[in-house]
Coordinates of C-alpha atoms in Angstrom, one line a residue:
M1 CA -25.6 -4.7 -94.9
W2 CA -24.0 -5.9 -98.2
A3 CA -21.9 -8.5 -96.5
E4 CA -24.7 -9.8 -94.4
K5 CA -27.0 -10.2 -97.4
E6 CA -24.3 -11.9 -99.6
T7 CA -23.4 -14.4 -96.8
N8 CA -26.9 -15.2 -95.7
G9 CA -26.4 -13.4 -92.4
L10 CA -23.3 -15.3 -91.3
I11 CA -21.0 -12.3 -91.6
K12 CA -22.5 -9.0 -90.4
E13 CA -19.8 -6.6 -91.6
V14 CA -16.4 -6.8 -93.2
L15 CA -15.0 -3.3 -92.6
P16 CA -14.2 -2.5 -89.0
P17 CA -15.1 0.9 -87.6
G18 CA -12.7 3.7 -88.8
S19 CA -11.5 1.8 -91.9
V20 CA -13.4 4.2 -94.2
D21 CA -12.6 8.0 -93.9
A22 CA -12.5 11.1 -96.1
S23 CA -9.6 9.8 -98.1
T24 CA -11.4 6.7 -99.2
R25 CA -12.3 6.7 -102.9
L26 CA -13.1 3.1 -103.7
I27 CA -14.1 -0.1 -101.8
F28 CA -13.6 -3.4 -103.6
A29 CA -15.7 -6.2 -102.0
N30 CA -16.1 -9.9 -102.6
A31 CA -18.1 -12.5 -100.8
L32 CA -18.4 -16.3 -101.0
Y33 CA -21.3 -18.3 -99.4
F34 CA -21.4 -22.1 -99.3
K35 CA -24.0 -24.4 -97.8
G36 CA -23.8 -28.1 -98.4
A37 CA -25.7 -31.1 -97.0
W38 CA -23.8 -34.3 -96.5
N39 CA -24.6 -37.0 -99.0
E40 CA -25.1 -39.2 -95.9
A41 CA -26.2 -37.2 -92.9
F42 CA -25.1 -38.2 -89.4
D43 CA -27.6 -39.5 -86.9
A44 CA -27.7 -36.7 -84.3
S45 CA -29.0 -39.1 -81.6
K46 CA -25.6 -40.9 -81.8
T47 CA -23.6 -37.7 -81.2
K48 CA -21.8 -38.0 -77.9
D49 CA -19.3 -36.0 -75.9
H50 CA -15.7 -37.2 -75.9
D51 CA -12.3 -35.7 -75.1
F52 CA -10.6 -33.5 -77.7
H53 CA -6.9 -33.2 -77.0
L54 CA -5.4 -29.7 -77.3
I55 CA -1.8 -28.9 -78.4
N56 CA -0.9 -27.7 -74.9
G57 CA -1.6 -31.2 -73.5
S58 CA -5.0 -30.5 -71.9
S59 CA -8.4 -31.7 -73.2
V60 CA -12.0 -30.5 -73.6
K61 CA -15.3 -32.3 -73.9
V62 CA -16.7 -31.9 -77.4
P63 CA -19.7 -33.4 -79.2
F64 CA -18.5 -36.0 -81.7
M65 CA -20.5 -37.3 -84.6
T66 CA -20.2 -40.9 -85.6
S67 CA -21.4 -43.5 -88.1
K68 CA -21.0 -47.2 -88.9
K69 CA -21.3 -46.7 -92.7
K70 CA -18.4 -47.0 -95.0
Q71 CA -16.2 -43.9 -95.3
A72 CA -13.7 -42.7 -97.9
V73 CA -10.6 -42.9 -95.6
S74 CA -6.9 -43.4 -96.6
A75 CA -3.9 -43.9 -94.4
Y76 CA -0.5 -42.5 -95.2
D77 CA 2.8 -42.1 -93.5
G78 CA 2.0 -40.1 -90.4
F79 CA -1.5 -39.0 -91.2
K80 CA -5.0 -40.1 -92.4
V81 CA -7.4 -38.4 -94.8
L82 CA -11.2 -38.5 -94.7
G83 CA -13.4 -37.3 -97.5
L84 CA -17.1 -36.5 -96.9
P85 CA -19.1 -35.8 -100.1
Y86 CA -21.9 -33.3 -100.2
K87 CA -25.1 -33.9 -102.1
Q88 CA -24.8 -32.9 -105.7
G89 CA -27.0 -30.1 -107.0
N90 CA -28.5 -29.6 -110.5
D91 CA -25.1 -28.9 -112.2
K92 CA -22.0 -31.0 -112.6
R93 CA -20.1 -29.6 -109.6
R94 CA -19.2 -32.1 -106.9
F95 CA -18.1 -30.8 -103.5
S96 CA -16.4 -32.6 -100.6
M97 CA -14.9 -31.8 -97.3
Y98 CA -11.6 -33.4 -96.5
F99 CA -10.1 -33.9 -93.0
F100 CA -6.3 -34.3 -92.8
L101 CA -5.7 -35.9 -89.4
P102 CA -2.1 -36.3 -88.2
D103 CA -1.3 -39.5 -86.3
A104 CA 0.4 -37.6 -83.5
K105 CA -1.7 -35.4 -81.3
D106 CA 0.8 -32.5 -81.8
G107 CA 1.4 -33.3 -85.5
L108 CA -0.6 -30.6 -87.1
P109 CA 2.2 -28.0 -87.6
A110 CA 4.3 -30.6 -89.5
L111 CA 1.3 -31.7 -91.6
V112 CA 0.5 -28.1 -92.5
E113 CA 4.1 -27.6 -93.6
K114 CA 3.8 -30.6 -95.9
V115 CA 0.6 -29.4 -97.4
S116 CA 1.9 -25.9 -98.0
S117 CA 5.4 -26.8 -99.3
E118 CA 5.0 -29.9 -101.4
S119 CA 3.6 -29.3 -104.9
G120 CA 0.5 -31.4 -105.6
F121 CA 0.3 -32.7 -102.1
L122 CA -3.5 -32.4 -101.8
E123 CA -4.2 -34.1 -105.1
R124 CA -2.0 -37.0 -104.2
H125 CA -3.7 -37.6 -100.9
L126 CA -7.5 -37.5 -101.6
P127 CA -9.3 -40.7 -100.7
Y128 CA -11.9 -42.0 -103.1
Q129 CA -12.6 -45.6 -102.2
P130 CA -15.0 -46.2 -99.3
V131 CA -13.8 -48.6 -96.7
E132 CA -15.2 -50.2 -93.6
V133 CA -14.5 -48.1 -90.5
G134 CA -13.9 -49.3 -87.0
E135 CA -13.8 -46.4 -84.5
F136 CA -15.0 -43.3 -86.4
R137 CA -15.6 -39.9 -84.8
I138 CA -15.4 -36.3 -86.0
P139 CA -16.3 -33.3 -83.9
R140 CA -18.9 -30.7 -84.5
F141 CA -17.3 -27.3 -84.8
K142 CA -18.0 -23.7 -85.6
I143 CA -15.3 -21.2 -86.5
S144 CA -15.4 -17.5 -87.2
F145 CA -12.2 -15.6 -88.1
G146 CA -11.1 -12.1 -88.9
L147 CA -7.8 -11.0 -90.5
K148 CA -6.2 -7.8 -91.6
A149 CA -4.9 -9.4 -94.7
S150 CA -2.9 -6.5 -96.0
E151 CA 0.0 -7.1 -93.6
V152 CA 0.1 -10.8 -94.5
L153 CA 0.2 -10.0 -98.3
K154 CA 3.0 -7.5 -97.8
R155 CA 5.1 -10.1 -96.0
L156 CA 4.5 -12.5 -98.9
G157 CA 6.0 -9.8 -101.3
L158 CA 2.8 -8.1 -102.7
V159 CA 3.8 -4.5 -102.0
L160 CA 3.1 -2.5 -105.2
P161 CA -0.6 -2.0 -104.7
F162 CA 0.1 -0.6 -101.2
S163 CA 3.0 1.6 -102.2
G164 CA 1.2 4.3 -104.3
E165 CA 3.8 3.9 -107.0
G166 CA 2.0 3.6 -110.3
G167 CA -1.4 3.6 -108.6
L168 CA -4.3 1.5 -109.8
T169 CA -4.4 2.6 -113.4
E170 CA -5.0 -0.9 -114.7
M171 CA -8.1 -1.2 -112.6
V172 CA -9.6 2.3 -112.5
D173 CA -10.4 3.9 -115.9
S174 CA -9.9 7.5 -114.6
P175 CA -6.9 9.9 -114.5
Q176 CA -7.3 9.7 -110.7
G177 CA -6.2 6.0 -110.9
R178 CA -2.5 6.9 -110.8
D179 CA -3.0 8.6 -107.4
L180 CA -4.9 5.6 -105.8
Y181 CA -3.4 2.9 -103.6
V182 CA -4.7 0.1 -101.4
S183 CA -4.7 1.1 -97.8
N184 CA -6.0 -2.1 -96.2
I185 CA -7.5 -5.4 -97.0
F186 CA -9.9 -7.0 -94.5
H187 CA -11.0 -10.6 -94.6
K188 CA -13.6 -12.5 -92.5
S189 CA -14.7 -16.1 -92.7
F190 CA -17.2 -18.4 -90.9
I191 CA -17.7 -22.1 -91.1
E192 CA -20.0 -24.5 -89.2
V193 CA -19.9 -28.3 -89.4
N194 CA -22.7 -30.4 -87.9
E195 CA -24.7 -33.6 -88.5
E196 CA -26.6 -32.1 -91.5
G197 CA -23.6 -30.7 -93.3
T198 CA -21.6 -27.5 -93.6
E199 CA -22.4 -23.8 -93.8
A200 CA -19.6 -21.5 -94.7
A201 CA -18.9 -18.0 -95.9
A202 CA -15.9 -15.8 -96.6
A203 CA -15.7 -12.1 -97.6
T204 CA -12.9 -10.9 -99.4
S205 CA 6.7 -35.9 -107.2
A206 CA 7.3 -37.6 -104.0
V207 CA 6.3 -41.2 -103.5
I208 CA 4.0 -41.7 -100.6
A209 CA 4.1 -45.1 -99.0
L210 CA 1.3 -46.7 -97.0
R211 CA 2.3 -47.5 -93.4
S212 CA 1.5 -51.2 -94.2
L213 CA 1.4 -53.2 -97.3
R214 CA -1.5 -55.1 -95.9
I215 CA -4.8 -53.3 -96.4
P216 CA -6.7 -53.5 -93.0
Q217 CA -10.2 -54.9 -93.0
T218 CA -11.3 -51.8 -91.1
I219 CA -9.7 -48.4 -90.5
D220 CA -10.2 -46.0 -87.6
F221 CA -10.6 -42.3 -88.0
V222 CA -10.9 -40.5 -84.7
A223 CA -10.4 -36.7 -85.0
D224 CA -9.9 -36.1 -81.3
H225 CA -6.9 -33.7 -81.8
P226 CA -6.0 -30.7 -84.0
F227 CA -6.5 -31.3 -87.7
L228 CA -6.7 -29.6 -91.1
F229 CA -9.9 -29.3 -93.2
L230 CA -10.8 -28.1 -96.6
I231 CA -13.8 -27.8 -98.9
R232 CA -13.0 -28.7 -102.5
E233 CA -14.9 -28.8 -105.8
N234 CA -13.7 -32.1 -107.2
A235 CA -14.4 -31.6 -110.9
T236 CA -12.1 -28.5 -111.1
G237 CA -9.9 -29.1 -108.1
V238 CA -10.7 -25.6 -106.7
V239 CA -10.4 -25.3 -102.9
L240 CA -13.1 -23.0 -101.6
F241 CA -12.2 -23.0 -97.9
I242 CA -9.2 -24.3 -95.9
G243 CA -8.4 -24.1 -92.2
H244 CA -7.5 -26.0 -89.1
V245 CA -9.3 -26.9 -85.9
L246 CA -7.3 -26.4 -82.7
N247 CA -10.2 -26.4 -80.4
P248 CA -13.8 -27.1 -81.6
L249 CA -15.3 -25.1 -78.7
E250 CA -13.5 -21.8 -79.8
N251 CA -15.4 -19.7 -82.3

């Protein structure tokens, strides 16, 4: 009930059945909810089905949104980046969704490797200047995802909280803290992108050269194959959500 309330009904529960038993003493919970309307909404009457090419070589028919308005798109060596701003609220925060689209239909793994391994990669590849677009299509998609994050964190080297050695004395102001340990960490997330905007929730220097020195009059951005996306608060640089779309029909 707590997760459902904190995520506006998008995530019903975080803890799977059986995850809490007689040995459970504490549950740490965290939730993040985001709902943003595009600064320029898409015209739903112009949304049409087109092929989305999967990594295995097949394709599926997917609703694609489109627009003839200028878009913040930049082209780099092997990929393009699109930035879609959200309407600003009453504070100074400025959110945008960014789409990292590899040129090659099977180029997502290599692009993800670049993003994760090169320091400052995201900051160096965010488009700001709107340009005229030629062919412009991005798919509607909805993704829900669950993960037993404890195993992932252990593989990354975070083992002490799970070991029981030293306990959680820094977090729990009680003599019992030395006997406590983290048994599991569960994470769930949800995101939907449509013509109006985005609804999302979660619980729990190299020199880059342009492909051409000549700036084209128009630039195409057709996200008809797997791509990376993220939601970023631009004033602070904080990334709220990041993920990839392999098949917009799978959720």
